[in-house]
JSON list of C-alpha atoms in Angstrom, two decimals:
[
{"chain": "A", "resi": 4, "resn": "MET", "atom": "CA", "xyz": [31.49, 8.15, 41.96]},
{"chain": "A", "resi": 5, "resn": "THR", "atom": "CA", "xyz": [31.58, 6.51, 38.53]},
{"chain": "A", "resi": 6, "resn": "ARG", "atom": "CA", "xyz": [28.35, 4.72, 37.82]},
{"chain": "A", "resi": 7, "resn": "PRO", "atom": "CA", "xyz": [28.41, 1.26, 36.25]},
{"chain": "A", "resi": 8, "resn": "ASP", "atom": "CA", "xyz": [27.13, 1.11, 32.70]},
{"chain": "A", "resi": 9, "resn": "ILE", "atom": "CA", "xyz": [24.86, -1.35, 30.94]},
{"chain": "A", "resi": 10, "resn": "LEU", "atom": "CA", "xyz": [26.57, -3.26, 28.14]},
{"chain": "A", "resi": 11, "resn": "VAL", "atom": "CA", "xyz": [24.23, -4.28, 25.32]},
{"chain": "A", "resi": 12, "resn": "VAL", "atom": "CA", "xyz": [25.90, -6.85, 23.07]},
{"chain": "A", "resi": 13, "resn": "ASN", "atom": "CA", "xyz": [24.84, -7.69, 19.52]},
{"chain": "A", "resi": 14, "resn": "PRO", "atom": "CA", "xyz": [26.12, -11.28, 19.02]},
{"chain": "A", "resi": 15, "resn": "ASN", "atom": "CA", "xyz": [26.15, -10.95, 15.24]},
{"chain": "A", "resi": 16, "resn": "SER", "atom": "CA", "xyz": [28.72, -8.92, 13.32]},
{"chain": "A", "resi": 17, "resn": "ASN", "atom": "CA", "xyz": [26.18, -6.71, 11.53]},
{"chain": "A", "resi": 18, "resn": "ALA", "atom": "CA", "xyz": [26.84, -3.21, 12.90]},
{"chain": "A", "resi": 19, "resn": "VAL", "atom": "CA", "xyz": [23.66, -1.92, 11.24]},
{"chain": "A", "resi": 20, "resn": "VAL", "atom": "CA", "xyz": [21.64, -4.01, 13.70]},
{"chain": "A", "resi": 21, "resn": "THR", "atom": "CA", "xyz": [23.62, -2.56, 16.60]},
{"chain": "A", "resi": 22, "resn": "ALA", "atom": "CA", "xyz": [23.11, 1.00, 15.36]},
{"chain": "A", "resi": 23, "resn": "GLY", "atom": "CA", "xyz": [19.39, 0.38, 14.98]},
{"chain": "A", "resi": 24, "resn": "PHE", "atom": "CA", "xyz": [18.74, -0.73, 18.53]},
{"chain": "A", "resi": 25, "resn": "ASP", "atom": "CA", "xyz": [21.24, 1.81, 19.88]},
{"chain": "A", "resi": 26, "resn": "ALA", "atom": "CA", "xyz": [19.07, 4.57, 18.38]},
{"chain": "A", "resi": 27, "resn": "ALA", "atom": "CA", "xyz": [15.87, 2.94, 19.63]},
{"chain": "A", "resi": 28, "resn": "LEU", "atom": "CA", "xyz": [17.23, 2.99, 23.20]},
{"chain": "A", "resi": 29, "resn": "ALA", "atom": "CA", "xyz": [17.50, 6.81, 23.23]},
{"chain": "A", "resi": 30, "resn": "PRO", "atom": "CA", "xyz": [14.42, 7.27, 25.48]},
{"chain": "A", "resi": 31, "resn": "LEU", "atom": "CA", "xyz": [16.09, 5.14, 28.18]},
{"chain": "A", "resi": 32, "resn": "ARG", "atom": "CA", "xyz": [19.13, 7.41, 28.42]},
{"chain": "A", "resi": 33, "resn": "PHE", "atom": "CA", "xyz": [18.68, 10.07, 31.09]},
{"chain": "A", "resi": 34, "resn": "SER", "atom": "CA", "xyz": [20.84, 12.27, 33.25]},
{"chain": "A", "resi": 35, "resn": "ASP", "atom": "CA", "xyz": [21.94, 10.52, 36.43]},
{"chain": "A", "resi": 36, "resn": "GLY", "atom": "CA", "xyz": [20.97, 7.18, 34.87]},
{"chain": "A", "resi": 37, "resn": "PRO", "atom": "CA", "xyz": [23.35, 4.39, 33.90]},
{"chain": "A", "resi": 38, "resn": "ALA", "atom": "CA", "xyz": [25.15, 4.76, 30.61]},
{"chain": "A", "resi": 39, "resn": "ILE", "atom": "CA", "xyz": [23.93, 2.34, 27.94]},
{"chain": "A", "resi": 40, "resn": "ARG", "atom": "CA", "xyz": [26.80, 1.11, 25.76]},
{"chain": "A", "resi": 41, "resn": "CYS", "atom": "CA", "xyz": [25.98, -0.92, 22.66]},
{"chain": "A", "resi": 42, "resn": "VAL", "atom": "CA", "xyz": [28.69, -3.09, 21.10]},
{"chain": "A", "resi": 43, "resn": "THR", "atom": "CA", "xyz": [28.99, -5.60, 18.26]},
{"chain": "A", "resi": 44, "resn": "LEU", "atom": "CA", "xyz": [30.58, -9.03, 18.59]},
{"chain": "A", "resi": 45, "resn": "ASP", "atom": "CA", "xyz": [32.90, -8.66, 15.62]},
{"chain": "A", "resi": 46, "resn": "ASP", "atom": "CA", "xyz": [33.74, -12.37, 15.33]},
{"chain": "A", "resi": 47, "resn": "GLY", "atom": "CA", "xyz": [30.08, -13.45, 15.34]},
{"chain": "A", "resi": 48, "resn": "PRO", "atom": "CA", "xyz": [28.15, -14.55, 12.23]},
{"chain": "A", "resi": 49, "resn": "TYR", "atom": "CA", "xyz": [26.50, -11.86, 10.12]},
{"chain": "A", "resi": 50, "resn": "GLY", "atom": "CA", "xyz": [23.15, -13.03, 11.47]},
{"chain": "A", "resi": 51, "resn": "VAL", "atom": "CA", "xyz": [22.30, -15.46, 14.26]},
{"chain": "A", "resi": 52, "resn": "GLU", "atom": "CA", "xyz": [19.72, -17.50, 12.36]},
{"chain": "A", "resi": 53, "resn": "THR", "atom": "CA", "xyz": [20.43, -21.19, 13.09]},
{"chain": "A", "resi": 54, "resn": "GLN", "atom": "CA", "xyz": [21.13, -23.30, 16.16]},
{"chain": "A", "resi": 55, "resn": "ALA", "atom": "CA", "xyz": [24.73, -23.59, 14.96]},
{"chain": "A", "resi": 56, "resn": "ASP", "atom": "CA", "xyz": [24.95, -19.77, 14.96]},
{"chain": "A", "resi": 57, "resn": "VAL", "atom": "CA", "xyz": [23.56, -19.70, 18.50]},
{"chain": "A", "resi": 58, "resn": "GLU", "atom": "CA", "xyz": [26.13, -22.19, 19.75]},
{"chain": "A", "resi": 59, "resn": "SER", "atom": "CA", "xyz": [29.00, -20.46, 17.94]},
{"chain": "A", "resi": 60, "resn": "VAL", "atom": "CA", "xyz": [28.62, -17.19, 19.85]},
{"chain": "A", "resi": 61, "resn": "SER", "atom": "CA", "xyz": [28.04, -18.54, 23.36]},
{"chain": "A", "resi": 62, "resn": "LEU", "atom": "CA", "xyz": [31.68, -18.79, 24.46]},
{"chain": "A", "resi": 63, "resn": "PRO", "atom": "CA", "xyz": [32.78, -15.55, 22.73]},
{"chain": "A", "resi": 64, "resn": "LEU", "atom": "CA", "xyz": [30.00, -13.83, 24.67]},
{"chain": "A", "resi": 65, "resn": "ARG", "atom": "CA", "xyz": [31.22, -15.41, 27.89]},
{"chain": "A", "resi": 66, "resn": "ARG", "atom": "CA", "xyz": [34.74, -14.14, 27.23]},
{"chain": "A", "resi": 67, "resn": "LEU", "atom": "CA", "xyz": [33.41, -10.63, 26.57]},
{"chain": "A", "resi": 68, "resn": "VAL", "atom": "CA", "xyz": [31.48, -10.69, 29.85]},
{"chain": "A", "resi": 69, "resn": "GLU", "atom": "CA", "xyz": [34.61, -11.80, 31.70]},
{"chain": "A", "resi": 70, "resn": "ARG", "atom": "CA", "xyz": [36.56, -8.88, 30.20]},
{"chain": "A", "resi": 71, "resn": "GLU", "atom": "CA", "xyz": [33.90, -6.35, 31.21]},
{"chain": "A", "resi": 72, "resn": "GLN", "atom": "CA", "xyz": [33.70, -7.03, 34.93]},
{"chain": "A", "resi": 73, "resn": "GLY", "atom": "CA", "xyz": [33.06, -3.36, 35.69]},
{"chain": "A", "resi": 74, "resn": "ALA", "atom": "CA", "xyz": [29.69, -3.36, 33.93]},
{"chain": "A", "resi": 75, "resn": "GLY", "atom": "CA", "xyz": [26.60, -2.99, 36.09]},
{"chain": "A", "resi": 76, "resn": "ALA", "atom": "CA", "xyz": [24.51, -5.26, 33.85]},
{"chain": "A", "resi": 77, "resn": "PHE", "atom": "CA", "xyz": [24.65, -7.04, 30.51]},
{"chain": "A", "resi": 78, "resn": "VAL", "atom": "CA", "xyz": [22.02, -7.49, 27.80]},
{"chain": "A", "resi": 79, "resn": "ILE", "atom": "CA", "xyz": [22.41, -10.15, 25.09]},
{"chain": "A", "resi": 80, "resn": "ALA", "atom": "CA", "xyz": [20.67, -8.54, 22.14]},
{"chain": "A", "resi": 81, "resn": "CYS", "atom": "CA", "xyz": [19.62, -11.59, 20.14]},
{"chain": "A", "resi": 82, "resn": "TYR", "atom": "CA", "xyz": [16.17, -13.17, 20.33]},
{"chain": "A", "resi": 83, "resn": "SER", "atom": "CA", "xyz": [17.63, -16.67, 20.75]},
{"chain": "A", "resi": 84, "resn": "ASP", "atom": "CA", "xyz": [19.31, -15.56, 24.03]},
{"chain": "A", "resi": 85, "resn": "PRO", "atom": "CA", "xyz": [22.60, -17.27, 23.04]},
{"chain": "A", "resi": 86, "resn": "GLY", "atom": "CA", "xyz": [25.01, -17.93, 25.88]},
{"chain": "A", "resi": 87, "resn": "LEU", "atom": "CA", "xyz": [22.61, -16.55, 28.49]},
{"chain": "A", "resi": 88, "resn": "HIS", "atom": "CA", "xyz": [23.32, -19.11, 31.20]},
{"chain": "A", "resi": 89, "resn": "VAL", "atom": "CA", "xyz": [27.04, -19.50, 30.59]},
{"chain": "A", "resi": 90, "resn": "CYS", "atom": "CA", "xyz": [27.38, -15.71, 30.71]},
{"chain": "A", "resi": 91, "resn": "ARG", "atom": "CA", "xyz": [25.48, -15.58, 33.99]},
{"chain": "A", "resi": 92, "resn": "GLU", "atom": "CA", "xyz": [28.08, -17.96, 35.41]},
{"chain": "A", "resi": 93, "resn": "GLY", "atom": "CA", "xyz": [30.86, -15.59, 34.35]},
{"chain": "A", "resi": 94, "resn": "THR", "atom": "CA", "xyz": [29.84, -12.46, 36.26]},
{"chain": "A", "resi": 95, "resn": "LYS", "atom": "CA", "xyz": [28.17, -11.25, 39.44]},
{"chain": "A", "resi": 96, "resn": "ALA", "atom": "CA", "xyz": [26.31, -8.60, 37.43]},
{"chain": "A", "resi": 97, "resn": "PRO", "atom": "CA", "xyz": [22.83, -9.45, 36.13]},
{"chain": "A", "resi": 98, "resn": "VAL", "atom": "CA", "xyz": [22.65, -10.72, 32.55]},
{"chain": "A", "resi": 99, "resn": "PHE", "atom": "CA", "xyz": [19.42, -10.30, 30.59]},
{"chain": "A", "resi": 100, "resn": "GLY", "atom": "CA", "xyz": [18.37, -12.09, 27.42]},
{"chain": "A", "resi": 101, "resn": "ILE", "atom": "CA", "xyz": [16.04, -10.14, 25.17]},
{"chain": "A", "resi": 102, "resn": "CYS", "atom": "CA", "xyz": [13.74, -13.08, 24.42]},
{"chain": "A", "resi": 103, "resn": "GLU", "atom": "CA", "xyz": [13.18, -13.85, 28.09]},
{"chain": "A", "resi": 104, "resn": "ALA", "atom": "CA", "xyz": [12.69, -10.15, 28.90]},
{"chain": "A", "resi": 105, "resn": "GLY", "atom": "CA", "xyz": [10.43, -9.56, 25.90]},
{"chain": "A", "resi": 106, "resn": "LEU", "atom": "CA", "xyz": [8.12, -12.45, 26.73]},
{"chain": "A", "resi": 107, "resn": "LEU", "atom": "CA", "xyz": [7.88, -11.47, 30.39]},
{"chain": "A", "resi": 108, "resn": "THR", "atom": "CA", "xyz": [7.05, -7.91, 29.37]},
{"chain": "A", "resi": 109, "resn": "ALA", "atom": "CA", "xyz": [4.37, -9.14, 26.96]},
{"chain": "A", "resi": 110, "resn": "LEU", "atom": "CA", "xyz": [2.62, -10.96, 29.81]},
{"chain": "A", "resi": 111, "resn": "ALA", "atom": "CA", "xyz": [2.11, -7.61, 31.52]},
{"chain": "A", "resi": 112, "resn": "ARG", "atom": "CA", "xyz": [0.72, -5.92, 28.40]},
{"chain": "A", "resi": 113, "resn": "GLY", "atom": "CA", "xyz": [-1.90, -8.39, 27.21]},
{"chain": "A", "resi": 114, "resn": "ASP", "atom": "CA", "xyz": [-3.52, -11.78, 27.66]},
{"chain": "A", "resi": 115, "resn": "ARG", "atom": "CA", "xyz": [-2.12, -13.62, 24.63]},
{"chain": "A", "resi": 116, "resn": "PHE", "atom": "CA", "xyz": [1.09, -12.73, 22.83]},
{"chain": "A", "resi": 117, "resn": "GLY", "atom": "CA", "xyz": [2.13, -13.35, 19.25]},
{"chain": "A", "resi": 118, "resn": "VAL", "atom": "CA", "xyz": [5.66, -13.25, 17.85]},
{"chain": "A", "resi": 119, "resn": "ILE", "atom": "CA", "xyz": [6.91, -11.90, 14.53]},
{"chain": "A", "resi": 120, "resn": "ALA", "atom": "CA", "xyz": [9.85, -14.09, 13.48]},
{"chain": "A", "resi": 121, "resn": "ILE", "atom": "CA", "xyz": [12.43, -13.32, 10.81]},
{"chain": "A", "resi": 122, "resn": "GLY", "atom": "CA", "xyz": [11.97, -16.72, 9.14]},
{"chain": "A", "resi": 123, "resn": "GLU", "atom": "CA", "xyz": [10.43, -20.14, 9.53]},
{"chain": "A", "resi": 124, "resn": "GLY", "atom": "CA", "xyz": [13.79, -21.65, 10.47]},
{"chain": "A", "resi": 125, "resn": "THR", "atom": "CA", "xyz": [13.89, -19.72, 13.74]},
{"chain": "A", "resi": 126, "resn": "MET", "atom": "CA", "xyz": [10.39, -20.60, 14.90]},
{"chain": "A", "resi": 127, "resn": "ALA", "atom": "CA", "xyz": [10.99, -24.07, 16.34]},
{"chain": "A", "resi": 128, "resn": "ARG", "atom": "CA", "xyz": [13.78, -22.65, 18.50]},
{"chain": "A", "resi": 129, "resn": "HIS", "atom": "CA", "xyz": [11.63, -19.77, 19.69]},
{"chain": "A", "resi": 130, "resn": "GLN", "atom": "CA", "xyz": [8.67, -22.01, 20.48]},
{"chain": "A", "resi": 131, "resn": "ARG", "atom": "CA", "xyz": [10.87, -24.43, 22.40]},
{"chain": "A", "resi": 132, "resn": "TYR", "atom": "CA", "xyz": [11.91, -21.49, 24.57]},
{"chain": "A", "resi": 133, "resn": "VAL", "atom": "CA", "xyz": [8.26, -20.54, 25.15]},
{"chain": "A", "resi": 134, "resn": "ARG", "atom": "CA", "xyz": [7.57, -24.09, 26.36]},
{"chain": "A", "resi": 135, "resn": "GLN", "atom": "CA", "xyz": [10.67, -24.08, 28.59]},
{"chain": "A", "resi": 136, "resn": "MET", "atom": "CA", "xyz": [9.43, -20.87, 30.21]},
{"chain": "A", "resi": 137, "resn": "GLY", "atom": "CA", "xyz": [6.02, -22.47, 30.84]},
{"chain": "A", "resi": 138, "resn": "LEU", "atom": "CA", "xyz": [4.18, -19.82, 28.81]},
{"chain": "A", "resi": 139, "resn": "TYR", "atom": "CA", "xyz": [2.48, -21.90, 26.16]},
{"chain": "A", "resi": 140, "resn": "GLU", "atom": "CA", "xyz": [-1.03, -21.21, 27.47]},
{"chain": "A", "resi": 141, "resn": "ARG", "atom": "CA", "xyz": [-0.50, -17.49, 26.83]},
{"chain": "A", "resi": 142, "resn": "PHE", "atom": "CA", "xyz": [1.17, -18.02, 23.44]},
{"chain": "A", "resi": 143, "resn": "ALA", "atom": "CA", "xyz": [-1.15, -17.21, 20.53]},
{"chain": "A", "resi": 144, "resn": "GLY", "atom": "CA", "xyz": [1.25, -18.03, 17.71]},
{"chain": "A", "resi": 145, "resn": "GLU", "atom": "CA", "xyz": [4.26, -17.02, 15.67]},
{"chain": "A", "resi": 146, "resn": "ARG", "atom": "CA", "xyz": [4.46, -16.00, 12.02]},
{"chain": "A", "resi": 147, "resn": "PRO", "atom": "CA", "xyz": [7.53, -15.33, 9.85]},
{"chain": "A", "resi": 148, "resn": "LEU", "atom": "CA", "xyz": [8.59, -12.38, 7.75]},
{"chain": "A", "resi": 149, "resn": "ASN", "atom": "CA", "xyz": [10.75, -14.73, 5.66]},
{"chain": "A", "resi": 150, "resn": "MET", "atom": "CA", "xyz": [13.61, -12.24, 5.71]},
{"chain": "A", "resi": 151, "resn": "SER", "atom": "CA", "xyz": [17.20, -12.34, 6.92]},
{"chain": "A", "resi": 152, "resn": "VAL", "atom": "CA", "xyz": [18.39, -10.52, 10.03]},
{"chain": "A", "resi": 153, "resn": "ALA", "atom": "CA", "xyz": [20.06, -7.97, 7.76]},
{"chain": "A", "resi": 154, "resn": "GLU", "atom": "CA", "xyz": [16.84, -7.39, 5.81]},
{"chain": "A", "resi": 155, "resn": "SER", "atom": "CA", "xyz": [14.82, -6.96, 9.01]},
{"chain": "A", "resi": 156, "resn": "ALA", "atom": "CA", "xyz": [17.22, -4.23, 10.10]},
{"chain": "A", "resi": 157, "resn": "ALA", "atom": "CA", "xyz": [17.61, -2.34, 6.84]},
{"chain": "A", "resi": 158, "resn": "GLY", "atom": "CA", "xyz": [15.16, -3.66, 4.24]},
{"chain": "A", "resi": 159, "resn": "GLU", "atom": "CA", "xyz": [12.94, -1.12, 2.47]},
{"chain": "A", "resi": 160, "resn": "ASN", "atom": "CA", "xyz": [9.77, -3.20, 2.74]},
{"chain": "A", "resi": 161, "resn": "THR", "atom": "CA", "xyz": [10.32, -4.56, 6.25]},
{"chain": "A", "resi": 162, "resn": "LEU", "atom": "CA", "xyz": [7.75, -2.41, 8.03]},
{"chain": "A", "resi": 163, "resn": "ALA", "atom": "CA", "xyz": [5.01, -3.15, 5.49]},
{"chain": "A", "resi": 164, "resn": "ARG", "atom": "CA", "xyz": [5.66, -6.87, 5.83]},
{"chain": "A", "resi": 165, "resn": "MET", "atom": "CA", "xyz": [5.67, -6.61, 9.64]},
{"chain": "A", "resi": 166, "resn": "ILE", "atom": "CA", "xyz": [2.30, -4.87, 9.57]},
{"chain": "A", "resi": 167, "resn": "GLU", "atom": "CA", "xyz": [0.91, -7.63, 7.33]},
{"chain": "A", "resi": 168, "resn": "VAL", "atom": "CA", "xyz": [2.21, -10.40, 9.62]},
{"chain": "A", "resi": 169, "resn": "GLY", "atom": "CA", "xyz": [1.10, -8.55, 12.74]},
{"chain": "A", "resi": 170, "resn": "ARG", "atom": "CA", "xyz": [-2.44, -8.25, 11.42]},
{"chain": "A", "resi": 171, "resn": "ASP", "atom": "CA", "xyz": [-2.49, -11.99, 10.70]},
{"chain": "A", "resi": 172, "resn": "LEU", "atom": "CA", "xyz": [-1.38, -12.69, 14.28]},
{"chain": "A", "resi": 173, "resn": "MET", "atom": "CA", "xyz": [-4.20, -10.52, 15.60]},
{"chain": "A", "resi": 174, "resn": "ARG", "atom": "CA", "xyz": [-6.93, -11.73, 13.21]},
{"chain": "A", "resi": 175, "resn": "LEU", "atom": "CA", "xyz": [-6.07, -15.41, 12.84]},
{"chain": "A", "resi": 176, "resn": "ASP", "atom": "CA", "xyz": [-4.23, -16.20, 16.08]},
{"chain": "A", "resi": 177, "resn": "ARG", "atom": "CA", "xyz": [-6.21, -13.80, 18.31]},
{"chain": "A", "resi": 178, "resn": "CYS", "atom": "CA", "xyz": [-3.26, -12.20, 20.08]},
{"chain": "A", "resi": 179, "resn": "ASP", "atom": "CA", "xyz": [-3.55, -8.82, 21.78]},
{"chain": "A", "resi": 180, "resn": "VAL", "atom": "CA", "xyz": [0.15, -8.02, 22.16]},
{"chain": "A", "resi": 181, "resn": "ILE", "atom": "CA", "xyz": [2.96, -8.45, 19.62]},
{"chain": "A", "resi": 182, "resn": "VAL", "atom": "CA", "xyz": [6.60, -9.32, 20.36]},
{"chain": "A", "resi": 183, "resn": "MET", "atom": "CA", "xyz": [9.19, -8.51, 17.71]},
{"chain": "A", "resi": 184, "resn": "GLY", "atom": "CA", "xyz": [11.34, -11.63, 17.37]},
{"chain": "A", "resi": 185, "resn": "CYS", "atom": "CA", "xyz": [14.66, -10.08, 16.33]},
{"chain": "A", "resi": 186, "resn": "ALA", "atom": "CA", "xyz": [16.88, -7.28, 17.65]},
{"chain": "A", "resi": 187, "resn": "GLY", "atom": "CA", "xyz": [17.12, -5.96, 14.10]},
{"chain": "A", "resi": 188, "resn": "MET", "atom": "CA", "xyz": [13.45, -4.94, 14.19]},
{"chain": "A", "resi": 189, "resn": "SER", "atom": "CA", "xyz": [13.93, -2.30, 16.91]},
{"chain": "A", "resi": 190, "resn": "ARG", "atom": "CA", "xyz": [13.52, 0.72, 14.65]},
{"chain": "A", "resi": 191, "resn": "HIS", "atom": "CA", "xyz": [10.03, -0.44, 13.63]},
{"chain": "A", "resi": 192, "resn": "ARG", "atom": "CA", "xyz": [8.39, -0.67, 17.06]},
{"chain": "A", "resi": 193, "resn": "ARG", "atom": "CA", "xyz": [6.64, 2.69, 17.18]},
{"chain": "A", "resi": 194, "resn": "PRO", "atom": "CA", "xyz": [5.23, 2.73, 13.61]},
{"chain": "A", "resi": 195, "resn": "LEU", "atom": "CA", "xyz": [4.20, -0.92, 13.94]},
{"chain": "A", "resi": 196, "resn": "GLU", "atom": "CA", "xyz": [2.35, -0.22, 17.19]},
{"chain": "A", "resi": 197, "resn": "GLU", "atom": "CA", "xyz": [0.62, 2.78, 15.61]},
{"chain": "A", "resi": 198, "resn": "ALA", "atom": "CA", "xyz": [-0.44, 0.70, 12.60]},
{"chain": "A", "resi": 199, "resn": "LEU", "atom": "CA", "xyz": [-1.73, -2.28, 14.60]},
{"chain": "A", "resi": 200, "resn": "GLY", "atom": "CA", "xyz": [-3.30, -0.50, 17.55]},
{"chain": "A", "resi": 201, "resn": "VAL", "atom": "CA", "xyz": [-2.03, -3.05, 20.10]},
{"chain": "A", "resi": 202, "resn": "PRO", "atom": "CA", "xyz": [1.08, -3.04, 22.33]},
{"chain": "A", "resi": 203, "resn": "VAL", "atom": "CA", "xyz": [4.25, -3.99, 20.47]},
{"chain": "A", "resi": 204, "resn": "VAL", "atom": "CA", "xyz": [7.18, -5.19, 22.58]},
{"chain": "A", "resi": 205, "resn": "ASP", "atom": "CA", "xyz": [10.71, -4.46, 21.43]},
{"chain": "A", "resi": 206, "resn": "PRO", "atom": "CA", "xyz": [12.62, -7.12, 23.39]},
{"chain": "A", "resi": 207, "resn": "VAL", "atom": "CA", "xyz": [15.83, -5.05, 23.40]},
{"chain": "A", "resi": 208, "resn": "LEU", "atom": "CA", "xyz": [13.97, -2.14, 24.98]},
{"chain": "A", "resi": 209, "resn": "ALA", "atom": "CA", "xyz": [12.34, -4.55, 27.45]},
{"chain": "A", "resi": 210, "resn": "ALA", "atom": "CA", "xyz": [15.65, -6.10, 28.50]},
{"chain": "A", "resi": 211, "resn": "VAL", "atom": "CA", "xyz": [17.44, -2.77, 28.89]},
{"chain": "A", "resi": 212, "resn": "THR", "atom": "CA", "xyz": [14.52, -1.46, 30.96]},
{"chain": "A", "resi": 213, "resn": "MET", "atom": "CA", "xyz": [14.96, -4.42, 33.29]},
{"chain": "A", "resi": 214, "resn": "ALA", "atom": "CA", "xyz": [18.72, -3.83, 33.38]},
{"chain": "A", "resi": 215, "resn": "ILE", "atom": "CA", "xyz": [18.19, -0.18, 34.36]},
{"chain": "A", "resi": 216, "resn": "GLY", "atom": "CA", "xyz": [15.91, -1.30, 37.16]},
{"chain": "A", "resi": 217, "resn": "ALA", "atom": "CA", "xyz": [18.52, -3.76, 38.42]},
{"chain": "A", "resi": 218, "resn": "VAL", "atom": "CA", "xyz": [21.32, -1.18, 38.35]},
{"chain": "A", "resi": 219, "resn": "GLN", "atom": "CA", "xyz": [19.19, 1.47, 40.04]},
{"chain": "A", "resi": 220, "resn": "ALA", "atom": "CA", "xyz": [17.98, -0.97, 42.70]},
{"chain": "A", "resi": 221, "resn": "ALA", "atom": "CA", "xyz": [21.56, -1.98, 43.48]},
{"chain": "A", "resi": 222, "resn": "ARG", "atom": "CA", "xyz": [22.38, 1.69, 43.92]},
{"chain": "A", "resi": 223, "resn": "ALA", "atom": "CA", "xyz": [19.49, 2.35, 46.33]}
]
């Protein structure tokens, strides 16, 4: 019997971001497990960095979900979780947002989590989400790289800057687990965790792990 796959959607049109988290998901691909298919929303903005960007991709994501009714689960691979609720209305399959999944995973890895953001402009949106989830008491703080989504995915100095910001979150904000606040950061999780010595949550990895669990549980 054909097994349903997990569709991981990058809502921006930067295929480098998609390739980065596709490679980072390699450890979650196993024989007899669900296939993990990563796709790019070609008509999305080059980076989802503003509230206008978030709103612009919500309905295109919904239409993609409606076209892919055979999928066993969906993951929206953007830290703003654009279109999460409207996509959930469009399918019977579970839909995971990487921000929601990343924060829930962080709660299980430490007492207080800190977030590395791509830029200051994204932080108010992220922190609003933290409040909506009722997690503010466990939220240590958020600090920006001051880079674009594209730079976070392919910039030469991205890892060094992430280490610097991560150390500030640990030293100044007293967090004991770090969440990477952009899907484009996926390739840096392991070296960042090794440099900082605390758990580092890649929210794409966290969401796909939850999706695998949902697909496997439905199969049981």
